Amino acid sequence: MAELKTLNRLGGHQAALTINVTRGDMVESRHSAIAAMVDSDGQVLAHWGDLQTPVYPRSAVKPFQAIPLVQSGALDHFGLDERHLALASASHNGEAVHTDLVKEWLDRLQLTTGDLECGPSEPIDPTTLRSFIQTGGKADQDYNNCSGKHCGFLSVAKQTQVPTRGYIGYDHPVQQAVRVAMGAMFDCSLDKTSWGIDGCGIPTYAMPIVDLAYGFARFADPRVLPDALAPAAKRVCDAMMANPYLVGGHNRFDTEAMLRHPGK
């Protein structure tokens, strides 16, 4: 777990952020939020609310779940490149640029959309969805915002010669590898932590918000990571920065942030 080097200086428990949602000239609802700013050495720079409150990070940790795709050798073995690695880290819009790459990836694996266990979905992007409805489109796994991540899981399964069926299960070797990679990024073990099922069917693990912040600080500064982890983490990060549209898509904050601040 992250060493909270400056927590005492910050006064321990701080008030949570309050977000007011207005309609007209009236506050319609108020929402409390916890947040933390942590550097790659584990120093808490600022925080709001209880740092130890466990949360499910869910899709926020997709970049860490993509690390076994590199570590297993699957990325290189199947002739994949940084575009595929970025898509494995994505919550994408389901635009053609995303779904076409998913189909191409599955072809490389000699698998089909039916092998994706993320569940069928419709596109997130409003323009794509409008066209999808007008042409009588049918919800499919390709359009699921997690389909790239699941292609990554299938690649690891094929590379390590374990069953592709049931790869989303907690005890499946692919999810065991993901759990180890995520624990390494957060500098903790996830074997005994609380867990639940994410929207795409895979396990998601509860952790304090401060550890989530610490993991992402390490991701952005791989010099602090163990030698066995740093090259894979850097490769994932570089792939996302080089292919921001594949990470999200049209009118998505993460895509826009990377486009406007390349390399940062």
Backbone as numpy.savetxt, mean C-alpha at the origin, in Angstrom:
# Nx Ny Nz CAx CAy CAz Cx Cy Cz
9.57 -1.77 17.46 8.74 -0.58 17.46 9.62 0.68 17.46
9.10 1.77 16.97 9.86 3.00 16.91 10.22 3.48 18.31
11.44 3.92 18.45 11.87 4.48 19.73 11.42 5.94 19.79
10.59 6.25 20.78 10.00 7.58 20.86 10.96 8.51 21.59
11.96 8.99 20.91 13.05 9.70 21.55 12.64 11.07 22.10
11.64 11.69 21.50 11.29 13.05 21.93 9.87 13.12 22.49
9.28 11.98 22.79 7.90 11.98 23.24 7.72 12.77 24.53
8.66 12.61 25.47 8.53 13.34 26.74 8.61 14.85 26.52
9.49 15.27 25.62 9.62 16.70 25.36 8.33 17.28 24.79
7.60 16.43 24.04 6.36 16.89 23.44 5.19 16.85 24.42
5.46 16.33 25.60 4.42 16.38 26.63 3.50 15.19 26.65
3.93 14.05 26.07 3.12 12.85 26.14 1.87 12.98 25.28
0.71 12.75 25.87 -0.55 12.75 25.12 -0.95 14.17 24.74
-1.13 14.42 23.46 -1.55 15.71 22.97 -3.00 15.61 22.51
-3.69 16.74 22.46 -5.06 16.74 21.99 -5.13 16.30 20.53
-6.16 15.56 20.19 -6.35 15.14 18.81 -6.69 16.34 17.93
-6.42 16.21 16.65 -6.84 17.22 15.70 -8.37 17.19 15.59
-8.96 18.34 15.45 -10.40 18.41 15.22 -10.64 18.98 13.83
-11.38 18.24 13.03 -11.70 18.66 11.67 -13.17 19.02 11.61
-13.45 20.25 11.25 -14.83 20.71 11.13 -15.28 20.62 9.67
-16.43 20.02 9.47 -17.04 19.95 8.14 -18.22 20.90 8.13
-18.19 21.87 7.23 -19.22 22.90 7.22 -20.18 22.72 6.05
-21.37 23.21 6.24 -22.36 23.33 5.17 -23.01 24.70 5.35
-22.85 25.58 4.35 -23.28 26.95 4.54 -22.40 27.61 5.59
-23.02 28.30 6.54 -22.24 28.97 7.58 -22.25 28.19 8.90
-22.64 26.90 8.84 -22.73 26.11 10.05 -21.81 24.90 10.00
-21.22 24.55 11.15 -20.44 23.32 11.26 -21.42 22.15 11.35
-21.39 21.31 10.35 -22.34 20.19 10.29 -21.87 18.99 11.10
-20.54 18.75 11.09 -20.01 17.63 11.86 -18.57 17.91 12.25
-18.13 17.26 13.32 -16.75 17.39 13.80 -16.14 16.00 13.90
-14.87 15.92 13.52 -14.18 14.63 13.50 -12.83 14.77 14.20
-12.53 13.85 15.09 -11.23 13.83 15.77 -10.27 12.94 14.99
-9.04 13.38 14.86 -8.04 12.62 14.12 -6.73 12.57 14.90
-6.06 11.40 14.83 -4.73 11.27 15.42 -3.71 11.32 14.30
-2.54 11.87 14.59 -1.51 12.01 13.56 -0.14 12.05 14.21
0.87 11.67 13.45 2.24 11.70 13.97 3.21 12.03 12.85
4.23 12.81 13.17 5.34 13.08 12.27 6.59 12.51 12.92
7.23 11.54 12.25 8.37 10.82 12.80 9.47 10.78 11.75
10.73 10.98 12.17 11.80 10.89 11.19 12.37 9.48 11.14
13.31 9.25 10.23 13.81 7.89 9.99 14.67 7.37 11.12
15.06 8.23 12.06 15.79 7.78 13.25 14.84 7.45 14.40
13.54 7.61 14.18 12.57 7.28 15.21 12.22 8.44 16.12
12.63 9.64 15.79 12.29 10.79 16.61 10.91 11.32 16.24
10.08 11.49 17.25 8.75 12.03 17.03 8.88 13.55 16.96
8.58 14.12 15.80 8.73 15.55 15.59 7.49 16.32 16.00
6.35 15.71 15.84 5.08 16.33 16.23 4.03 15.24 16.27
3.02 15.43 17.10 1.93 14.45 17.12 0.69 15.06 17.71
-0.45 14.46 17.36 -1.75 14.89 17.84 -2.55 13.64 18.20
-3.11 13.61 19.40 -3.84 12.44 19.85 -2.91 11.38 20.42
-3.46 10.25 20.75 -2.71 9.16 21.38 -1.89 8.40 20.35
-0.57 8.49 20.45 0.32 7.85 19.49 0.20 6.33 19.50
-0.24 5.77 20.61 -0.28 4.32 20.73 -1.62 3.72 20.31
-2.53 4.54 19.83 -3.80 4.01 19.34 -3.56 3.12 18.14
-3.95 1.84 18.19 -3.73 0.97 17.03 -4.70 1.30 15.90
-4.20 1.23 14.68 -5.02 1.47 13.49 -4.71 0.38 12.47
-5.65 0.16 11.58 -5.39 -0.70 10.43 -4.92 0.17 9.26
-3.69 0.06 8.83 -3.20 0.91 7.74 -3.77 0.55 6.38
-4.23 -0.68 6.22 -4.88 -1.14 5.01 -4.06 -0.81 3.75
-4.66 -0.16 2.77 -3.98 0.04 1.48 -2.80 1.00 1.56
-2.67 1.73 2.65 -1.53 2.63 2.78 -0.20 1.89 2.71
-0.19 0.61 3.10 1.08 -0.12 3.17 1.31 -0.99 1.93
0.60 -0.74 0.85 0.84 -1.52 -0.37 2.30 -1.50 -0.83
3.00 -0.37 -0.72 4.42 -0.41 -1.13 5.23 -1.44 -0.35
4.91 -1.64 0.92 5.63 -2.62 1.72 5.22 -4.04 1.35
3.95 -4.20 0.97 3.47 -5.51 0.56 4.05 -5.93 -0.79
4.61 -4.97 -1.53 5.23 -5.27 -2.82 6.69 -5.69 -2.69
7.26 -5.52 -1.51 8.69 -5.84 -1.33 9.02 -7.29 -1.65
8.20 -8.29 -1.24 8.53 -9.67 -1.61 8.55 -9.93 -3.11
7.87 -9.11 -3.90 7.93 -9.24 -5.35 9.35 -9.04 -5.85
10.09 -8.15 -5.18 11.50 -7.93 -5.51 12.38 -8.96 -4.84
12.20 -9.17 -3.54 13.08 -10.05 -2.78 13.04 -11.50 -3.26
11.88 -11.93 -3.73 11.75 -13.33 -4.19 12.42 -13.58 -5.53
12.74 -12.52 -6.24 13.30 -12.65 -7.59 12.23 -12.70 -8.66
10.94 -12.65 -8.27 9.85 -12.77 -9.24 9.84 -11.63 -10.24
10.13 -10.42 -9.77 10.09 -9.25 -10.66 11.00 -9.46 -11.85
12.23 -9.88 -11.59 13.19 -10.06 -12.68 12.94 -11.35 -13.45
12.54 -12.40 -12.76 12.33 -13.70 -13.41 11.27 -13.63 -14.49
10.20 -12.88 -14.24 9.11 -12.80 -15.20 9.26 -11.61 -16.15
10.42 -10.98 -16.14 10.68 -9.87 -17.06 9.84 -8.65 -16.78
9.46 -8.46 -15.53 8.67 -7.30 -15.14 9.59 -6.10 -14.96
9.01 -4.90 -14.94 9.82 -3.71 -14.79 9.20 -2.77 -13.77
9.70 -1.53 -13.73 9.25 -0.59 -12.70 7.78 -0.24 -12.83
7.21 -0.37 -14.04 5.78 -0.11 -14.20 4.96 -1.12 -13.41
5.34 -2.38 -13.50 4.63 -3.43 -12.77 4.81 -3.24 -11.26
5.99 -2.84 -10.86 6.25 -2.64 -9.43 5.45 -1.46 -8.89
5.32 -0.41 -9.68 4.48 0.72 -9.27 3.02 0.30 -9.16
2.55 -0.50 -10.12 1.16 -0.96 -10.09 0.91 -1.88 -8.90
1.91 -2.65 -8.51 1.77 -3.51 -7.34 1.63 -2.70 -6.06
2.06 -1.45 -6.09 2.00 -0.56 -4.93 0.78 0.36 -4.96
-0.09 0.16 -5.94 -1.12 1.14 -6.25 -2.48 0.82 -5.67
-3.25 1.90 -5.44 -4.71 1.83 -5.34 -5.22 2.58 -6.57
-5.22 1.91 -7.69 -5.39 2.59 -8.97 -6.86 2.83 -9.31
-7.06 3.69 -10.29 -8.38 4.14 -10.70 -9.16 3.14 -11.54
-8.47 2.14 -12.08 -9.14 1.25 -13.01 -9.28 1.83 -14.40
-8.41 2.79 -14.74 -8.36 3.32 -16.10 -7.69 2.30 -17.02
-7.80 2.52 -18.33 -7.26 1.56 -19.29 -5.77 1.32 -19.08
-5.03 2.39 -18.73 -3.59 2.24 -18.53 -3.29 1.27 -17.39
-4.19 1.17 -16.43 -4.02 0.24 -15.31 -4.47 -1.18 -15.69
-5.68 -1.28 -16.24 -6.22 -2.61 -16.52 -5.49 -3.30 -17.66
-5.01 -2.54 -18.63 -4.23 -3.15 -19.71 -2.94 -3.77 -19.16
-2.31 -3.08 -18.22 -1.08 -3.61 -17.64 -1.36 -4.83 -16.77
-2.50 -4.84 -16.10 -2.89 -6.02 -15.31 -3.04 -7.23 -16.24
-3.74 -7.06 -17.34 -3.94 -8.17 -18.29 -2.61 -8.65 -18.85
-1.74 -7.71 -19.21 -0.43 -8.09 -19.75 0.38 -8.86 -18.71
0.28 -8.44 -17.46 1.01 -9.09 -16.37 0.51 -10.52 -16.18
-0.79 -10.69 -16.17 -1.36 -12.03 -16.00 -0.96 -12.95 -17.15
-0.89 -12.40 -18.36 -0.44 -13.19 -19.50 0.98 -13.71 -19.28
1.82 -12.87 -18.73 3.20 -13.28 -18.45 3.23 -14.46 -17.48
2.30 -14.45 -16.55 2.24 -15.51 -15.53 1.48 -16.73 -16.01
0.91 -16.65 -17.22 0.05 -17.71 -17.76 -1.15 -17.95 -16.84
-1.71 -16.83 -16.37 -2.88 -16.85 -15.52 -3.95 -15.96 -16.13
-5.14 -15.97 -15.53 -6.24 -15.16 -16.04 -6.81 -14.30 -14.91
-7.74 -13.42 -15.28 -8.40 -12.58 -14.30 -9.04 -13.40 -13.20
-9.51 -14.59 -13.54 -10.15 -15.45 -12.56 -9.22 -15.90 -11.46
-7.91 -15.79 -11.66 -6.95 -16.17 -10.62 -6.75 -15.07 -9.59
-7.22 -13.86 -9.88 -7.13 -12.76 -8.92 -8.20 -12.94 -7.85
-7.80 -12.93 -6.60 -8.72 -13.17 -5.49 -9.11 -11.88 -4.77
-8.98 -10.76 -5.47 -9.30 -9.46 -4.87 -10.77 -9.11 -4.98
-11.53 -9.87 -5.77 -12.95 -9.59 -5.93 -13.21 -8.63 -7.07
-14.37 -8.74 -7.73 -14.70 -7.85 -8.84 -15.04 -6.45 -8.37
-14.83 -5.49 -9.24 -15.09 -4.09 -8.91 -15.39 -3.33 -10.19
-15.80 -2.08 -10.03 -15.95 -1.16 -11.13 -14.84 -0.12 -11.04
-14.57 0.61 -12.12 -13.51 1.63 -12.07 -13.82 2.72 -11.05
-12.78 3.25 -10.42 -12.93 4.37 -9.50 -13.05 5.69 -10.25
-12.29 5.82 -11.33 -12.25 7.07 -12.08 -13.64 7.38 -12.67
-14.22 8.55 -12.38 -15.58 8.86 -12.83 -15.75 8.80 -14.35
-14.77 9.33 -15.09 -14.88 9.32 -16.54 -14.86 7.89 -17.09
-13.96 7.09 -16.57 -13.88 5.69 -16.98 -15.14 4.94 -16.58
-15.66 5.24 -15.39 -16.87 4.58 -14.91 -18.06 4.93 -15.79
-18.15 6.21 -16.20 -19.27 6.64 -17.05 -19.26 5.86 -18.37
-18.09 5.76 -18.97 -17.97 5.00 -20.22 -18.26 3.52 -19.98
-17.81 3.02 -18.86 -18.01 1.62 -18.47 -19.50 1.30 -18.40
-20.28 2.18 -17.79 -21.73 1.99 -17.65 -22.42 2.10 -19.00
-22.03 3.11 -19.79 -22.67 3.35 -21.09 -22.47 2.19 -22.06
-21.35 1.49 -21.93 -21.06 0.38 -22.83 -21.46 -0.97 -22.23
-22.16 -0.93 -21.10 -22.63 -2.17 -20.48 -21.53 -2.99 -19.85
-20.51 -2.32 -19.31 -19.40 -3.02 -18.68 -19.83 -3.83 -17.47
-19.09 -4.87 -17.18 -19.38 -5.75 -16.06 -18.23 -5.68 -15.06
-18.57 -5.58 -13.77 -17.55 -5.53 -12.73 -16.62 -6.73 -12.85
-15.32 -6.46 -12.70 -14.33 -7.52 -12.88 -13.15 -7.25 -11.96
-12.35 -8.30 -11.73 -11.19 -8.16 -10.86 -10.16 -7.19 -11.43
-10.08 -7.06 -12.75 -9.11 -6.15 -13.36 -9.29 -4.72 -12.83
-10.54 -4.33 -12.64 -10.85 -2.96 -12.23 -10.64 -2.72 -10.73
-10.51 -3.77 -9.97 -10.30 -3.61 -8.53 -9.04 -2.79 -8.30
-9.12 -1.80 -7.42 -7.97 -0.92 -7.21 -6.75 -1.66 -6.67
-6.96 -2.89 -6.19 -5.87 -3.70 -5.64 -5.36 -4.75 -6.63
-5.82 -4.73 -7.87 -5.47 -5.82 -8.79 -3.98 -5.90 -9.07
-3.28 -4.76 -9.10 -1.84 -4.80 -9.30 -1.12 -5.48 -8.15
-1.54 -5.16 -6.94 -0.96 -5.79 -5.75 -1.16 -7.30 -5.82
-2.35 -7.72 -6.24 -2.64 -9.15 -6.29 -1.87 -9.84 -7.42
-1.60 -9.13 -8.51 -0.70 -9.69 -9.52 0.69 -9.93 -8.91
1.10 -9.01 -8.05 2.38 -9.20 -7.36 2.38 -10.43 -6.48
1.29 -10.64 -5.75 1.19 -11.83 -4.90 1.24 -13.11 -5.74
0.52 -13.12 -6.86 0.54 -14.29 -7.73 1.93 -14.54 -8.30
2.66 -13.47 -8.60 4.02 -13.61 -9.11 4.93 -14.26 -8.08
4.79 -13.84 -6.83 5.59 -14.43 -5.75 5.24 -15.90 -5.59
3.95 -16.22 -5.66 3.53 -17.61 -5.52 4.13 -18.48 -6.63
4.08 -17.98 -7.87 4.63 -18.74 -8.99 6.15 -18.89 -8.87
6.81 -17.82 -8.45 8.26 -17.84 -8.34 8.73 -18.81 -7.26
8.01 -18.85 -6.16 8.41 -19.70 -5.03 7.76 -21.07 -5.07
7.02 -21.33 -6.14 6.42 -22.65 -6.40 5.51 -23.10 -5.26
4.64 -22.19 -4.85 3.59 -22.53 -3.88 2.25 -22.33 -4.58
1.17 -22.89 -4.06 -0.12 -22.79 -4.74 -0.54 -21.34 -4.96
-1.07 -21.07 -6.14 -1.61 -19.74 -6.39 -3.01 -19.60 -5.80
-3.73 -20.69 -5.72 -5.06 -20.64 -5.13 -4.95 -20.41 -3.62
-5.75 -19.50 -3.12 -5.74 -19.24 -1.68 -4.59 -18.37 -1.21
-3.96 -17.64 -2.13 -2.78 -16.84 -1.76 -3.12 -15.69 -0.81
-4.40 -15.38 -0.63 -4.79 -14.28 0.26 -4.90 -14.73 1.72
-4.78 -16.02 1.99 -4.97 -16.54 3.34 -3.84 -16.16 4.29
-4.17 -15.98 5.55 -3.20 -15.57 6.57 -2.00 -16.52 6.62
-2.24 -17.83 6.51 -1.17 -18.82 6.65 -0.50 -19.17 5.32
-0.96 -18.60 4.21 -0.34 -18.90 2.93 1.08 -18.35 2.91
2.04 -19.07 2.30 3.43 -18.61 2.27 3.61 -17.20 1.72
2.77 -16.78 0.77 2.90 -15.42 0.23 2.59 -14.40 1.31
1.50 -14.60 2.06 1.16 -13.65 3.11 2.15 -13.73 4.28
2.74 -14.87 4.50 3.80 -14.96 5.51 4.99 -14.10 5.10
5.35 -14.16 3.82 6.46 -13.33 3.32 6.13 -11.85 3.41
4.88 -11.50 3.11 4.45 -10.10 3.23 4.53 -9.64 4.67
4.12 -10.49 5.59 4.14 -10.15 7.01 5.57 -9.90 7.49
6.49 -10.72 7.05 7.90 -10.55 7.43 8.44 -9.23 6.86
8.14 -8.94 5.59 8.63 -7.71 4.96 8.07 -6.48 5.66
6.79 -6.51 5.98 6.18 -5.37 6.66 6.76 -5.19 8.05
6.95 -6.30 8.76 7.55 -6.21 10.09 8.95 -5.61 10.04
9.70 -5.95 9.00 11.04 -5.39 8.85 10.98 -3.89 8.60
10.01 -3.44 7.81 9.87 -2.01 7.55 9.50 -1.24 8.80
8.67 -1.84 9.64 8.22 -1.18 10.87 9.12 -1.49 12.06
10.12 -2.36 11.84 11.05 -2.75 12.90 10.31 -3.39 14.08
9.40 -4.30 13.75 8.64 -5.00 14.78 8.12 -6.31 14.19
7.65 -7.20 15.04 7.03 -8.44 14.59 5.52 -8.26 14.52
4.92 -8.76 13.47 3.47 -8.68 13.31 2.80 -10.03 13.59
3.57 -11.02 14.05 3.03 -12.36 14.22 1.95 -12.44 15.28
2.02 -11.59 16.29 1.06 -11.68 17.39 0.14 -10.46 17.48
0.23 -9.57 16.52 -0.60 -8.37 16.56 -2.02 -8.68 16.12
-2.95 -7.83 16.49 -4.33 -7.99 16.03 -4.39 -7.83 14.51
-5.26 -8.58 13.88 -5.39 -8.47 12.43 -6.83 -8.71 12.02
-7.15 -8.24 10.83 -8.48 -8.42 10.26 -8.35 -8.62 8.77
-9.48 -8.69 8.08 -9.49 -8.89 6.63 -9.75 -7.57 5.93
-8.87 -7.21 5.03 -8.99 -5.98 4.28 -10.07 -6.11 3.21
-10.39 -5.02 2.55 -11.44 -5.02 1.55 -11.16 -5.93 0.37
-9.89 -6.21 0.08 -9.54 -7.07 -1.05 -9.26 -8.50 -0.61
-9.51 -8.81 0.67 -9.44 -10.19 1.13 -8.18 -10.59 1.86
-7.14 -9.75 1.85 -5.89 -10.15 2.50 -5.87 -9.70 3.96
-4.96 -10.23 4.78 -4.86 -9.77 6.16 -4.33 -8.34 6.24
-4.87 -7.58 7.18 -4.34 -6.26 7.51 -4.04 -6.25 9.00
-2.95 -5.62 9.40 -2.42 -5.75 10.75 -2.49 -4.42 11.50
-2.97 -4.48 12.73 -3.11 -3.27 13.54 -1.76 -2.85 14.09
-1.52 -1.54 14.12 -0.28 -1.02 14.69 -0.51 0.41 15.14
0.27 0.88 16.11 0.15 2.28 16.54 0.48 3.23 15.39
-0.17 4.37 15.39 0.03 5.35 14.32 1.48 5.80 14.26
2.18 5.82 15.40 3.57 6.26 15.42 4.46 5.27 14.66
4.14 3.98 14.74 4.94 2.99 14.02 4.68 3.06 12.52
3.45 3.38 12.15 3.13 3.56 10.74 3.95 4.72 10.16
4.00 5.83 10.89 4.78 6.98 10.44 6.27 6.64 10.36
6.75 5.89 11.34 8.16 5.50 11.36 8.51 4.63 10.16
7.62 3.69 9.82 7.88 2.82 8.67 8.00 3.60 7.38
7.15 4.61 7.19 7.21 5.39 5.96 8.41 6.32 5.94
8.84 6.79 7.10 10.06 7.59 7.15 11.26 6.74 6.72
11.28 5.49 7.16 12.36 4.57 6.76 12.28 4.24 5.27
11.07 4.12 4.77 10.88 3.83 3.35 11.47 4.94 2.49
11.30 6.20 2.93 11.81 7.34 2.19 13.30 7.56 2.41
13.87 6.87 3.38 15.29 7.05 3.72 15.91 5.66 3.92
16.08 4.87 2.86 16.49 3.46 3.00 17.87 3.26 3.59
18.64 4.33 3.78 19.97 4.16 4.39 19.87 3.61 5.81
18.70 3.77 6.45 18.54 3.30 7.82 18.01 1.87 7.88
17.69 1.28 6.73 17.13 -0.07 6.70 18.23 -1.12 6.72
17.91 -2.34 7.17 18.88 -3.43 7.10 19.33 -3.68 5.67
20.55 -4.15 5.51 21.13 -4.36 4.18 20.27 -5.30 3.32
19.62 -6.28 3.95 18.82 -7.25 3.21 17.51 -6.66 2.71
17.12 -5.52 3.27 15.82 -4.92 2.95 15.95 -3.66 2.09
17.01 -2.89 2.31 17.12 -1.57 1.69 17.03 -1.58 0.17
17.74 -2.47 -0.56 17.67 -2.42 -2.03 16.26 -2.64 -2.56
15.52 -3.58 -1.97 14.16 -3.87 -2.44 13.24 -2.69 -2.15
13.35 -2.12 -0.95 12.50 -0.98 -0.59 12.79 0.21 -1.49
14.05 0.45 -1.77 14.41 1.57 -2.65 13.88 1.34 -4.06
13.92 0.11 -4.50 13.44 -0.19 -5.85 11.94 0.08 -5.96
11.20 -0.27 -4.90 9.76 0.01 -4.90 9.51 1.51 -4.91
10.21 2.23 -4.05 10.02 3.68 -3.95 10.36 4.36 -5.27
11.47 3.97 -5.87 11.89 4.58 -7.14 10.87 4.29 -8.24
10.31 3.08 -8.24 9.33 2.71 -9.26 8.07 3.56 -9.14
7.63 3.81 -7.91 6.46 4.65 -7.70 6.72 6.07 -8.17
7.89 6.61 -7.82 8.20 7.98 -8.20 8.34 8.14 -9.71
8.79 7.08 -10.37 8.98 7.14 -11.82 7.67 6.92 -12.59
6.66 6.37 -11.92 5.40 6.05 -12.58 4.21 6.48 -11.73
4.12 7.77 -11.43 3.07 8.23 -10.51 1.65 7.97 -11.00
1.45 7.97 -12.33 0.08 7.76 -12.82 -0.39 6.34 -12.56
0.52 5.39 -12.57 0.15 4.01 -12.30 -0.19 3.79 -10.84
0.31 4.64 -9.96 0.06 4.50 -8.52 -1.36 4.91 -8.16
-1.93 5.85 -8.91 -3.29 6.31 -8.63 -4.04 6.52 -9.92
-3.78 7.67 -10.55 -4.41 7.98 -11.81 -4.95 9.39 -11.86
-5.95 9.61 -12.70 -6.50 10.94 -12.93 -7.11 11.52 -11.65
-6.71 12.74 -11.34 -7.29 13.50 -10.22 -7.10 12.80 -8.88
-5.95 12.15 -8.70 -5.65 11.48 -7.43 -4.50 12.22 -6.74
-4.66 12.43 -5.45 -3.70 13.27 -4.71 -2.29 12.72 -4.77
-2.12 11.40 -4.55 -0.76 10.86 -4.53 -0.09 11.02 -5.89
-0.85 10.78 -6.96 -0.29 10.97 -8.30 0.10 12.42 -8.53
-0.78 13.35 -8.18 -0.51 14.77 -8.39 0.70 15.23 -7.56
0.81 14.75 -6.32 1.93 15.15 -5.47 3.25 14.71 -6.07
3.31 13.49 -6.60 4.55 12.99 -7.19 4.87 13.70 -8.51
3.84 14.01 -9.28 4.07 14.73 -10.53 4.60 16.14 -10.29
4.09 16.80 -9.26 4.47 18.17 -8.99 5.81 18.28 -8.26
6.22 17.20 -7.59 7.47 17.21 -6.83 8.30 15.99 -7.17
8.73 15.88 -8.41 9.43 14.66 -8.84 10.70 14.39 -8.05
10.84 13.13 -7.66 12.04 12.71 -6.94 12.06 13.01 -5.47
11.04 13.70 -4.94 11.02 14.08 -3.53 10.10 13.13 -2.77
